[in-house]
Coordinates of C-alpha atoms in Angstrom, one line a residue:
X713 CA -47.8 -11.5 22.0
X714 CA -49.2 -14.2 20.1
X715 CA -48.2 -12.9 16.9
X716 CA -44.2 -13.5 17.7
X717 CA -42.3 -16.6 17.6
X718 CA -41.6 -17.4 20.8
X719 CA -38.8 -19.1 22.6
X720 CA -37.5 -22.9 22.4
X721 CA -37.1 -22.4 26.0
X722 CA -37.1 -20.1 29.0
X723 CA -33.6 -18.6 30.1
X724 CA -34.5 -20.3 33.6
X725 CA -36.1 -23.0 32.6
X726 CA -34.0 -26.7 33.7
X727 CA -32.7 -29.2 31.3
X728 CA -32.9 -32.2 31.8
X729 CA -30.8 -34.0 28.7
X730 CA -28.0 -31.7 27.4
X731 CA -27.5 -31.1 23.7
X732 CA -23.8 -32.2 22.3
X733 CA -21.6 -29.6 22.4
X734 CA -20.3 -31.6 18.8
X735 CA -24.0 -30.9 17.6
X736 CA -23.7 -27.1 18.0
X737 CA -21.3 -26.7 15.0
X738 CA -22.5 -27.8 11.5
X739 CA -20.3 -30.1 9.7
X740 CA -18.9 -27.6 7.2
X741 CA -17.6 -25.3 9.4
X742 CA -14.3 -23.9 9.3
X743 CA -13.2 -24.7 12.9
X744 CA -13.8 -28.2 12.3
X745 CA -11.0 -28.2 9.6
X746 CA -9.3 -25.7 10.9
X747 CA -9.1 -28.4 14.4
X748 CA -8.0 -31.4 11.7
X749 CA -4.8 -29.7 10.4
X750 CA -3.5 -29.1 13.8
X751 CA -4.2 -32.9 14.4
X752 CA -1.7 -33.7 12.0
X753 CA 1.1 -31.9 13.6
X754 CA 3.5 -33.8 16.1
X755 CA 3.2 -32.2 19.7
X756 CA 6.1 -34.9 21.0
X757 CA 8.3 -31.4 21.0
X758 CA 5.8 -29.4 23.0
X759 CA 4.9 -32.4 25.4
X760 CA 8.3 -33.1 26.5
X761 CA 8.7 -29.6 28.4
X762 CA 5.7 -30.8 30.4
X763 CA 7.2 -32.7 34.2
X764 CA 4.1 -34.5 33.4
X765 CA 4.8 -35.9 37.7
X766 CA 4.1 -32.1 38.8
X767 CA 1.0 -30.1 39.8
X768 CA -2.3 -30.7 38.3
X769 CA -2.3 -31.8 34.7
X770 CA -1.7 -29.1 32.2
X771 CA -3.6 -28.4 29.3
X772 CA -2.4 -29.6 25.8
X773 CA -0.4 -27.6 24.2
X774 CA -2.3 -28.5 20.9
X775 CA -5.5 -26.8 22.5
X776 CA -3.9 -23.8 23.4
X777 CA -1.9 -23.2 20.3
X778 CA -5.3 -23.9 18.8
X779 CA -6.6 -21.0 20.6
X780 CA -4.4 -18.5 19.6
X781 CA -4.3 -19.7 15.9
X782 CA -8.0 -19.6 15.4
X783 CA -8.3 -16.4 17.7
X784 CA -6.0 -14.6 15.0
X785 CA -7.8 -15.8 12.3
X786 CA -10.9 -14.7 14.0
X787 CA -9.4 -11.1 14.7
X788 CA -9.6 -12.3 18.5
X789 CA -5.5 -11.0 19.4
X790 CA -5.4 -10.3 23.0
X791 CA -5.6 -12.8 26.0
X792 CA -8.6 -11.6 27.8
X793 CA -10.6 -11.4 24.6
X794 CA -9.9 -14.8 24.0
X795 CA -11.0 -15.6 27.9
X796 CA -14.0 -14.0 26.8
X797 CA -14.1 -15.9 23.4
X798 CA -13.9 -19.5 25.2
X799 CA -16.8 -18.6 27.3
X800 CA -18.9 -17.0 24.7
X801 CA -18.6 -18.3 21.9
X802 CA -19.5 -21.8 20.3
X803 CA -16.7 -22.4 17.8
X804 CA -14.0 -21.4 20.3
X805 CA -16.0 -23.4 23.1
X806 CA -15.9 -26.1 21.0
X807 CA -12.5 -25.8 19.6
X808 CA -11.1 -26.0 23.6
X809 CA -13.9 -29.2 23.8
X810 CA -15.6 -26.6 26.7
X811 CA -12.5 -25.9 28.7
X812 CA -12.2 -22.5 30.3
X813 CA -8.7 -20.8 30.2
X814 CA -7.6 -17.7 32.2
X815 CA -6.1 -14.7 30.0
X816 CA -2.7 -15.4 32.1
X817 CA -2.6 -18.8 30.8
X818 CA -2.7 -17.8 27.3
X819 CA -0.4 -14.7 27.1
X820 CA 2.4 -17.1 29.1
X821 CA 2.0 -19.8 26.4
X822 CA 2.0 -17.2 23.2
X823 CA 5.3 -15.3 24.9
X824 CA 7.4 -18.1 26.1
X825 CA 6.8 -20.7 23.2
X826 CA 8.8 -19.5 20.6
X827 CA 11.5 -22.3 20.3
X828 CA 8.5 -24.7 19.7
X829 CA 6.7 -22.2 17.5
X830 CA 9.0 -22.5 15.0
X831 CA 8.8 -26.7 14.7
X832 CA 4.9 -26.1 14.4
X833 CA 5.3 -23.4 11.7
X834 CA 7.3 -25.8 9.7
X835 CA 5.1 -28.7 10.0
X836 CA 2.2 -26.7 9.0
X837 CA 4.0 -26.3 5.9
X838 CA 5.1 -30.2 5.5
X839 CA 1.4 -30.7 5.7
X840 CA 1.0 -29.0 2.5
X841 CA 3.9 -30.9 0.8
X842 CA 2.9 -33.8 2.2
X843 CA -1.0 -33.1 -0.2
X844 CA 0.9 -31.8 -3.3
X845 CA 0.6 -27.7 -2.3
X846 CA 3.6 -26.4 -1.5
X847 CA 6.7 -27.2 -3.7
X848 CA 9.2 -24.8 -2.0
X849 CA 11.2 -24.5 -5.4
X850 CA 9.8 -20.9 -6.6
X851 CA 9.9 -18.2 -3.8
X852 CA 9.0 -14.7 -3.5
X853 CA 10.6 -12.5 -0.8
X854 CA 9.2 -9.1 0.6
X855 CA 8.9 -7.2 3.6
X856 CA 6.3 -4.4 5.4
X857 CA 5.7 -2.1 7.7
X858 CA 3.8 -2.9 11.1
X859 CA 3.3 -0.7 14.3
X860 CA 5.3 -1.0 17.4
X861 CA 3.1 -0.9 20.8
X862 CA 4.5 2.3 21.1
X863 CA 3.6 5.9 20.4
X864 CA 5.6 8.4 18.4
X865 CA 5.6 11.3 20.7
X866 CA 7.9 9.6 23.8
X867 CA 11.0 9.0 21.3
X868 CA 13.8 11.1 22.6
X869 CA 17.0 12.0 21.3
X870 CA 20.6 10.5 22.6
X871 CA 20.9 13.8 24.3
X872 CA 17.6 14.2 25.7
X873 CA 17.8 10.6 26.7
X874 CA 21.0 11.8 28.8
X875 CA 19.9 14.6 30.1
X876 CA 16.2 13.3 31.2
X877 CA 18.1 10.2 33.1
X878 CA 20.5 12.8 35.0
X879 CA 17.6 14.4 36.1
X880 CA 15.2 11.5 36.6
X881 CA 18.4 10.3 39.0
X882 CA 18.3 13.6 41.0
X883 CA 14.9 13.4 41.4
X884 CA 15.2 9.8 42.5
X885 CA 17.7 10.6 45.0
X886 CA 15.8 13.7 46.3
X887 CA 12.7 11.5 47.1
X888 CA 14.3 8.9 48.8
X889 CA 16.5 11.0 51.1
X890 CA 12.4 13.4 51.8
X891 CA 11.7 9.7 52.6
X892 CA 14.5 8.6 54.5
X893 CA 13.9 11.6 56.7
X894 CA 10.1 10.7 56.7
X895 CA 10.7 7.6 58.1
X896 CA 13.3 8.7 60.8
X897 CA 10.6 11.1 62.1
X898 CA 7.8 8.5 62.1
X899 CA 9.8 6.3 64.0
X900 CA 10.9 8.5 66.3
X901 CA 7.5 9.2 66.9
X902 CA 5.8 6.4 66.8
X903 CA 8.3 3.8 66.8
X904 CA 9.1 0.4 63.9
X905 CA 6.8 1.0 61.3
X906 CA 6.9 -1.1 58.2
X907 CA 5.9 -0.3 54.6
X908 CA 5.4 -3.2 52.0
X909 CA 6.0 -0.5 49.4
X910 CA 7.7 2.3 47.5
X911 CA 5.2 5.5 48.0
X912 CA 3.3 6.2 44.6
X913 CA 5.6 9.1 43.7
X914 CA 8.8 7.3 44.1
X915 CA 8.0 4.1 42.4
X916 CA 6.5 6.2 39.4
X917 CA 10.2 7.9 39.1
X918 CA 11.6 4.4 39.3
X919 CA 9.3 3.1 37.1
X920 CA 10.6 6.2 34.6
X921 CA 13.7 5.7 35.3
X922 CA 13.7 2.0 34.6
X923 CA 12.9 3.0 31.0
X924 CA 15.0 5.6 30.1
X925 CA 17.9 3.2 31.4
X926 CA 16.5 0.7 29.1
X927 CA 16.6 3.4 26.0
X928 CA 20.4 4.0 26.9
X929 CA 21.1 0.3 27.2
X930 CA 20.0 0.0 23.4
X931 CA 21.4 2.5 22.4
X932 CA 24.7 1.9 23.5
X933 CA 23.9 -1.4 22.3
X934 CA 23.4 0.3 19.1
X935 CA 26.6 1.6 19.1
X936 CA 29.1 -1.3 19.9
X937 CA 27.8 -3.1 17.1
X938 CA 28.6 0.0 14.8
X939 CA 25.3 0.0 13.7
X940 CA 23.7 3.6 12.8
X941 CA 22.4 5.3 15.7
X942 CA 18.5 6.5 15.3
X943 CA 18.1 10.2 15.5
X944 CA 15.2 9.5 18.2
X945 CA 14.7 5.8 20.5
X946 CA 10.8 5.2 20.9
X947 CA 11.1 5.0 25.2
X948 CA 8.2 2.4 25.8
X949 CA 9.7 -0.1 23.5
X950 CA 13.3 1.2 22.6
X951 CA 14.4 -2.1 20.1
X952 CA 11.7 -0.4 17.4
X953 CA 12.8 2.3 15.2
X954 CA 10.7 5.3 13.9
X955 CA 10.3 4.2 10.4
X956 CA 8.1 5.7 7.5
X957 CA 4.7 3.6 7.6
X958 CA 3.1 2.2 4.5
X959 CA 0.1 4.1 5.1
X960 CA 2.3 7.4 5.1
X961 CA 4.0 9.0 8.0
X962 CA 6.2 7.8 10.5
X963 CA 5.8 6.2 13.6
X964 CA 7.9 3.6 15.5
X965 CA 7.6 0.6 13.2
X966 CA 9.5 -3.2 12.8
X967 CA 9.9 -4.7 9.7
X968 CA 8.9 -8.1 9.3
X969 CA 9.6 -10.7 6.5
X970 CA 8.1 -13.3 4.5
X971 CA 9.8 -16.0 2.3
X972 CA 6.6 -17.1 0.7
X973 CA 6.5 -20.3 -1.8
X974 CA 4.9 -18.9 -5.1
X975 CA 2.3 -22.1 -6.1
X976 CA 0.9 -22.4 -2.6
X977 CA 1.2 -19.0 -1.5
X978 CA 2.4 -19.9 1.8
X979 CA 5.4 -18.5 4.3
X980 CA 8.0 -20.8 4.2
X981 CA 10.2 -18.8 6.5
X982 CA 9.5 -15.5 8.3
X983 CA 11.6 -13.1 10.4
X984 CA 11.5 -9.5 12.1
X985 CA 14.2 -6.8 11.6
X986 CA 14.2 -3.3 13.1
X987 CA 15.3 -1.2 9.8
X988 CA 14.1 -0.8 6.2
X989 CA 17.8 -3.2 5.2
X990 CA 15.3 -5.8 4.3
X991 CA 18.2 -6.8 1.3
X992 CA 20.1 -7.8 4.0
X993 CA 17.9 -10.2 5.0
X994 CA 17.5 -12.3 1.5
X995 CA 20.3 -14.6 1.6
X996 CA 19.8 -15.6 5.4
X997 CA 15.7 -16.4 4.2
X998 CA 16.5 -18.6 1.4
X999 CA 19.2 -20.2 3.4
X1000 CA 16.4 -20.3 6.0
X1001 CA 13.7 -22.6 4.1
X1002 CA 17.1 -24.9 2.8
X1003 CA 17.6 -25.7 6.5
X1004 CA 14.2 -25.7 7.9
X1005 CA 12.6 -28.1 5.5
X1006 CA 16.0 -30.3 5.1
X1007 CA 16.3 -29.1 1.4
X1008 CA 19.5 -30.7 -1.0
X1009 CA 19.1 -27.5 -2.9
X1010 CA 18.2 -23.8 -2.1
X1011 CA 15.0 -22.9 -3.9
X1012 CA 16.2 -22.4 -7.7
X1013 CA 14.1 -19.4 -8.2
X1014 CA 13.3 -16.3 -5.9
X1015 CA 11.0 -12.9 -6.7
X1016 CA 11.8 -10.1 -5.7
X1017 CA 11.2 -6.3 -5.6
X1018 CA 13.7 -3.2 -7.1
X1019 CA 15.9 -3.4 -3.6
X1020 CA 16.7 -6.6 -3.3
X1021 CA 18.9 -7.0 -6.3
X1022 CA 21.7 -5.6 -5.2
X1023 CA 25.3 -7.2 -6.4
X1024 CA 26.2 -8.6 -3.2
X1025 CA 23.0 -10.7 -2.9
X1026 CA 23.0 -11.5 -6.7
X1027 CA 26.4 -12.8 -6.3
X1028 CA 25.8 -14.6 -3.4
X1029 CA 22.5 -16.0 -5.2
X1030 CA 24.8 -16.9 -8.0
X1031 CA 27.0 -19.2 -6.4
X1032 CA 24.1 -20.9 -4.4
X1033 CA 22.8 -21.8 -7.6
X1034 CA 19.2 -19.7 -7.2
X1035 CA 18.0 -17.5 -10.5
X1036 CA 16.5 -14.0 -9.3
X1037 CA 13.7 -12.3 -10.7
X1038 CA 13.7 -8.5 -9.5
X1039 CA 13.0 -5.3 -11.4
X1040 CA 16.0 -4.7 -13.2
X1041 CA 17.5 -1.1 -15.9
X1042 CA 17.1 -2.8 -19.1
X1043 CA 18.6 -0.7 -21.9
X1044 CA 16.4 -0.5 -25.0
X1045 CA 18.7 -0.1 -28.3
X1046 CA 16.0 1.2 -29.9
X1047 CA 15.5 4.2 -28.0
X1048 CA 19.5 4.7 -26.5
X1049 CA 21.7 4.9 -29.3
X1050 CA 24.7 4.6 -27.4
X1051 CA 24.6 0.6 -27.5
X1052 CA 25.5 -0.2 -31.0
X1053 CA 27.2 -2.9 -32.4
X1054 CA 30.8 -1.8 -32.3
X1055 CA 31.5 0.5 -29.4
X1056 CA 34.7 2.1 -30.8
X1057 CA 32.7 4.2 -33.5
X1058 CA 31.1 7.4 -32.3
X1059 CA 27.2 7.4 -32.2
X1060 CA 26.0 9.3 -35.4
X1061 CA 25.5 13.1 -34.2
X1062 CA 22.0 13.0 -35.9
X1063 CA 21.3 10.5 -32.5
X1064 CA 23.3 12.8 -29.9
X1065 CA 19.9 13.9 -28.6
X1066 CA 18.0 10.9 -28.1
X1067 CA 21.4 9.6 -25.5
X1068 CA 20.3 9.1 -21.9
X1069 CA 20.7 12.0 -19.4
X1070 CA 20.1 13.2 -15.6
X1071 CA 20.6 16.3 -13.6
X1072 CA 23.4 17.4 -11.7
X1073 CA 24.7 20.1 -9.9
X1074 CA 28.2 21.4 -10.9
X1075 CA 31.1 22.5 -8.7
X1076 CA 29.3 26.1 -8.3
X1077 CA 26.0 24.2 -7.1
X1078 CA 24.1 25.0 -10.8
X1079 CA 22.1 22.4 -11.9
X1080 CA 23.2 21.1 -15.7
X1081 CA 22.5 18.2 -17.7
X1082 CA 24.9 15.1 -17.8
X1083 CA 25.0 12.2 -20.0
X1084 CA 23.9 9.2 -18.0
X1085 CA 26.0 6.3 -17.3
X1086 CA 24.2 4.0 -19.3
X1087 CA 25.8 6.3 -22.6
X1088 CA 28.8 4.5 -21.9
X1089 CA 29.0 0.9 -23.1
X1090 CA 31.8 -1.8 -20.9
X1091 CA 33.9 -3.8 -22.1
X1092 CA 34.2 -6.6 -20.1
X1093 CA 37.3 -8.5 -22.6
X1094 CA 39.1 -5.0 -22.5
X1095 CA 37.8 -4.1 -19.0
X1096 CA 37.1 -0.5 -20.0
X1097 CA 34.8 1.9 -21.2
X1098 CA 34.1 3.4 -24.6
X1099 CA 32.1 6.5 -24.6
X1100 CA 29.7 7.7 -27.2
X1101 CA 32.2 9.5 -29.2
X1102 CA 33.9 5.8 -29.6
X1103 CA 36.9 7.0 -27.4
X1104 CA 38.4 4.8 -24.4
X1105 CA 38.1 5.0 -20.5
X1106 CA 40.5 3.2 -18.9
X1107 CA 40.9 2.3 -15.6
X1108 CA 42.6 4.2 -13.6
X1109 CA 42.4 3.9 -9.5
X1110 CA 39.9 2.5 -7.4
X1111 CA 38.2 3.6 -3.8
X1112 CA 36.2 2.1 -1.4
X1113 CA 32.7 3.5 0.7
X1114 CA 30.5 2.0 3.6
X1115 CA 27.9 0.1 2.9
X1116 CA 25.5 -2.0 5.0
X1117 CA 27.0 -4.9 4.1
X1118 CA 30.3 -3.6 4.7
X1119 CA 32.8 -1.6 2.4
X1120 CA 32.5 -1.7 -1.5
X1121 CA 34.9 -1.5 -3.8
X1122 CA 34.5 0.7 -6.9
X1123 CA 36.4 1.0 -9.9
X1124 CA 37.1 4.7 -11.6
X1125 CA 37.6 4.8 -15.3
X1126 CA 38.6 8.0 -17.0
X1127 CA 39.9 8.8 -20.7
X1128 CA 43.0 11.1 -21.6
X1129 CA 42.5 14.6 -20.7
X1130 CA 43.3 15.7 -24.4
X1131 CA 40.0 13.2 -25.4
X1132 CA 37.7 15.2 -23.5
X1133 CA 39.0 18.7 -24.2
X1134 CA 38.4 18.3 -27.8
X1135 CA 34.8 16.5 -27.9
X1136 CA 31.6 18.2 -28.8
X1137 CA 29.7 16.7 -26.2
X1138 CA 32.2 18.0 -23.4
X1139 CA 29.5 21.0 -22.4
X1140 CA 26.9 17.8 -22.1
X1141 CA 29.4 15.2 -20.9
X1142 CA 31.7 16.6 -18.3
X1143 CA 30.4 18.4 -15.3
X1144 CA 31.3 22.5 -15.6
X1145 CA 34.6 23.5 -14.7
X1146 CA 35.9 19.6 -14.8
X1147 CA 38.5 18.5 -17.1
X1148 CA 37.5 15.2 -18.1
X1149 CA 35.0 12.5 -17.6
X1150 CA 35.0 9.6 -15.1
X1151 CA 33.0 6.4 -14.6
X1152 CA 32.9 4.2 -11.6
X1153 CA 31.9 0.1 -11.8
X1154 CA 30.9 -1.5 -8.2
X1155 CA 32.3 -4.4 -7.5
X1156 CA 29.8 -7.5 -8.5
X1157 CA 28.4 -5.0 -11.1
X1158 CA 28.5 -7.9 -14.3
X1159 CA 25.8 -9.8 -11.8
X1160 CA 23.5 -6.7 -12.5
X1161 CA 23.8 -6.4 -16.0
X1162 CA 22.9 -10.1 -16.2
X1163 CA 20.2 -9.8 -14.4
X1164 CA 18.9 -6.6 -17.1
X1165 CA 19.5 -8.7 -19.7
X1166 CA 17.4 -12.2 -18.2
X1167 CA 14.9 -9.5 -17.2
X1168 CA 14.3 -8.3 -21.1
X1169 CA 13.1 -11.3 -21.8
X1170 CA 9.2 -11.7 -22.2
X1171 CA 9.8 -15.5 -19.9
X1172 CA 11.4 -13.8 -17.0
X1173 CA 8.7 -10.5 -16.9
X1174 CA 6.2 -13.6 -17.0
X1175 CA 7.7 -15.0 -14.3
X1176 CA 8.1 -12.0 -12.0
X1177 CA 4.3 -11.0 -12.6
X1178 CA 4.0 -13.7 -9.9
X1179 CA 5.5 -12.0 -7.6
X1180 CA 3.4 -9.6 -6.1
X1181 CA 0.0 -12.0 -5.5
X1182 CA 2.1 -14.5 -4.1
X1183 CA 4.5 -12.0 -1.8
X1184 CA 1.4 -9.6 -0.9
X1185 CA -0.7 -11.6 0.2
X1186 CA 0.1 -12.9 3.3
X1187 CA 0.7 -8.6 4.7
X1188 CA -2.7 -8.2 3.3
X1189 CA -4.0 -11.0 4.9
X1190 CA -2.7 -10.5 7.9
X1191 CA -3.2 -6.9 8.4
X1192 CA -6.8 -6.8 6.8
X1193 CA -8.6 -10.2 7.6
X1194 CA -6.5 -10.5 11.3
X1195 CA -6.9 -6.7 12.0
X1196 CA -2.8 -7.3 12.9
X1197 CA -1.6 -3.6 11.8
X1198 CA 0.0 -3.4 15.3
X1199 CA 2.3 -5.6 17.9
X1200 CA 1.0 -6.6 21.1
X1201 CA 4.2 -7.5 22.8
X1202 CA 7.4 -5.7 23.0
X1203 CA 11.2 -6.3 22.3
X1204 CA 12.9 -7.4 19.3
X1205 CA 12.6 -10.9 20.7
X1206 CA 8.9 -11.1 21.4
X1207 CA 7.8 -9.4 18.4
X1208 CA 9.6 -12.0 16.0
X1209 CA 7.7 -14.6 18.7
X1210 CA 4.3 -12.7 17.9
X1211 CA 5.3 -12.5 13.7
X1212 CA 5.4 -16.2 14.0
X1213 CA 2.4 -16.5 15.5
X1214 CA 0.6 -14.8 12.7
X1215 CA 2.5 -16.2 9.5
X1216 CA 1.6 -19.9 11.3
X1217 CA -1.6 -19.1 11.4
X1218 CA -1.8 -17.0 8.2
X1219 CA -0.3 -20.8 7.0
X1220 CA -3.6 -22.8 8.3
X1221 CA -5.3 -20.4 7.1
X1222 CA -4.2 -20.7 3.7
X1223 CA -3.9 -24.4 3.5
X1224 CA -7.7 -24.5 4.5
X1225 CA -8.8 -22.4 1.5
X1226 CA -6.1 -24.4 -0.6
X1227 CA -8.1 -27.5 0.5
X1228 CA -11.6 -26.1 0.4
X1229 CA -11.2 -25.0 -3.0
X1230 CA -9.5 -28.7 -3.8
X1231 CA -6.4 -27.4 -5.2
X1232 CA -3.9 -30.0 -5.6
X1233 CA -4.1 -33.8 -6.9
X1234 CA -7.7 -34.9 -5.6
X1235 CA -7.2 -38.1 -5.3
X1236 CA -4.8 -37.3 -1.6
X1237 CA -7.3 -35.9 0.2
X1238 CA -6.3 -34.5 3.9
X1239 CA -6.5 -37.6 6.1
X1240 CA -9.0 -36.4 8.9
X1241 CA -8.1 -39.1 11.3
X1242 CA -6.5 -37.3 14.2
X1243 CA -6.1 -38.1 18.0
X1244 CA -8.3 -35.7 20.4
X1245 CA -6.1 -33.6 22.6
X1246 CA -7.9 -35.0 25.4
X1247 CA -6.3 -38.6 24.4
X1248 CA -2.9 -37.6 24.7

């Protein structure tokens, strides 16, 4: 035995003078930084829903937000592992300053907290500005995939969401009138008999019953909004939607949002949505960090991927004064011959081959080839279209379709019929059987081609290679270093509670690395003079 170190002390043996619970964590560690940004936040907000005259006195709201924060960034999610955590381990013992809080404690303060949430997300970010970090004039925008606490195999159908609560209710009914009679006899028998509860087999009915009523109540939700109604409801949580998962598959999913600001890398605003429409969403985001951070301006640049670009949102972006940077169908001269200088002279036959075309299928259902829209060159001062034989579409009606956004108007252009019967590129240009070629123009279709041409520019693909470190990030982060691939809590509501959560503390998490590395001007240093919670 005497040849291994031994011991500083025996588990049983007393001490007399106890160490500092300050002295168990070095100087450089992460916690201690991590505690110094949360001291810069205001907690008036959180402390004025305290009675502060009732009940024994609470615990700050500081140290239990600090809890949570730190547990995600320590892949510590769920309540009763961070119980566990506050007992066993030194940086979260220390971060509470040795207090002890039940599991119950935690999970009420992480679901009901969400109005306050929000004011420390943004201050998190203030911090930042307030050091040089975050500028909040360059955004990028994205979305991702995360589980829903529910599996894929209890989604139902609306039919077999009918047709299970018809029988759940008979069932219901049949067990309560077998207990009714039960009863009856036993108290005939034995007299008043009282039970403090349902038997097992009839509260497990209402227990089913409770959800499938709560499946039928979205989905009738679902469809007084007009919204479209999912082929299958997920029954444990029925506000997610079965959704294709990043990893592959499906599985009942949300879709959460981040608004990140490109220099910092941090979420300026976040949201959750139950679809893939995360287009939808743009506008509202960057409208968003405007009013959250008491902006004169929207953000004069945003990054984004091939779906958000849509003409709606460019439009919209347009008049807000914000330039998009988004994948964008730039046509090359030098390899589609069709845009040349003047568009009323044919395209030289020797080029015929080299114009753009797709597959269709004809009338009969064969499957020919088609010149491409992008053979046709617009003219906006004319407002029509000149094909590649030099010849003239003009407009000639217009329809409408549903969209998410609502109905879109499009614009059909068409040449004379004798035009098309007599071209040589009528086997390649007009669909078999068809007598002449059409075009159709969305509406807000001009705010796309601008954006192809700004995107052809070597400055604005420099600019959108920003996009994907900056928008990334954080879902990599998150999912990978939190071990957050999948929602504790349930409900539309809760879950965009529980996204918060994450992108705050994704935020302190990124603002510690930002100051640890020293980015930003060094000579304003994070002031590290902050009130204990046990002072307030």
């Amino acid at each position: 035995m005497g040849y291994w170190a031994q011991p500083e002390r025996a588990r049983d043996q007393l001490v007399l003078f106890h160490q500092r619970l300050d002295d168990a964590i070095p100087a450089d560690h992460p916690v201690r930084l991590f505690d110094e940004i949360l001291g810069r936040i205001d907690w008036s907000a959180w402390e004025a829903e305290y009675h502060g005259w009732r009940g024994q006195p609470p615990i700050h709201p500081r140290v239990l937000a600090a809890v949570l924060l730190y547990g995600l960034l320590k892949k510590v999610r769920s309540s009763r592992a961070l119980e566990d955590a506050l007992r066993m381990r030194i940086d979260f013992h220390w971060l509470a300053e040795g207090r002890s809080i039940d599991h119950t404690t935690l999970s009420e303060f992480r679901r009901t907290r969400g109005p306050r949430l929000k004011d420390l997300f943004v201050q998190v970010v203030l911090v930042a500005r307030e050091i040089g970090l975050a500028k909040l004039e360059t955004l990028a925008y994205d979305g991702t995939r995360l589980r829903a606490d529910n599996r894929l195999r209890g989604a139902k159908t609306p039919d077999e969401l009918r047709k299970l609560r018809a029988e759940l209710a008979r069932l219901y009914e049949e067990q309560e009138r077998r207990l009714a009679e039960e009863d009856l006899r036993e108290q005939t028998l034995f007299g008043s008999i009282e039970k403090s509860k349902l038997p097992e087999d009839l509260a497990d009915t209402a227990r089913r019953l409770a959800r499938v009523d709560a499946a039928l109540a979205e989905l009738d939700r679902v469809e007084k909004a007009g919204e479209s109604v999912p082929r299958r409801i997920p029954m444990t949580d029925p506000e997610s939607r079965i959704l294709p998962n990043k990893e592959g598959a499906f599985a009942p999913n949300y879709t959460p949002l981040a608004t990140v600001d490109v220099p910092s890398g941090m979420i300026a605003a976040c949201d959750v949505i139950q679809t893939t429409d995360e287009h939808l969403s743009l506008i509202p985001q960057i409208e968003r960090v405007r009013e959250d951070f008491a902006l004169p301006q929207p953000p004069p640049e945003v990054l984004a991927d091939g779906a958000m670009p849509t003409g709606a949102n460019l439009k919209a972006l347009d008049e807000m004064g914000v330039t998009m940077y988004a994948p964008a169908k730039s046509l090359d001269p030098a390899r589609n011959p069709a845009l040349r200088d003047d568009p009323t002279q044919p395209v030289p036959e020797e080029r015929w081959d080299e114009l753009p075309t797709v597959g269709v299928r004809n009338k009969a259902g064969a499957k020919q080839q088609q010149l491409k829209k992008d053979a046709f060159i617009y003219d906006a001062d004319r407002d029509c279209y000149w094909c590649p034989r030099g010849k003239r579409l003009s407009r000639t009606s217009q329809t409408s379709c549903k969209r998410a956004t609502g109905r879109q108007v499009r614009v059909i252009y068409r040449p004379p019929v004798e035009d098309c019967a007599a071209c040589p590129l009528k086997s390649l240009c007009v669909k078999q059987g068809g007598t002449r070629r059409e075009v159709t123009r969305p509406e807000n279709e001009e705010y796309v081609e601008q954006l192809a041409r700004r995107m052809a520019t070597p400055e604005a693909q420099a600019k959108y290679a920003q996009r994907s470190h900056a928008a990334e990030r954080p879902f990599a982060t998150i999912k990978q270093q939190f071990a957050a691939r999948r929602f504790l809590l349930r409900g539309l509501e809760q879950v965009r509670i529980e996204w918060r959560w994450l992108a705050t503390a994704f935020n302190v998490h990124r603002l510690m690395t930002l100051i640890r590395s020293r980015a930003g001007p060094p000579d304003q240093p994070l002031s590290l003079s902050a009130p204990s919670p046990a002072a307030c």
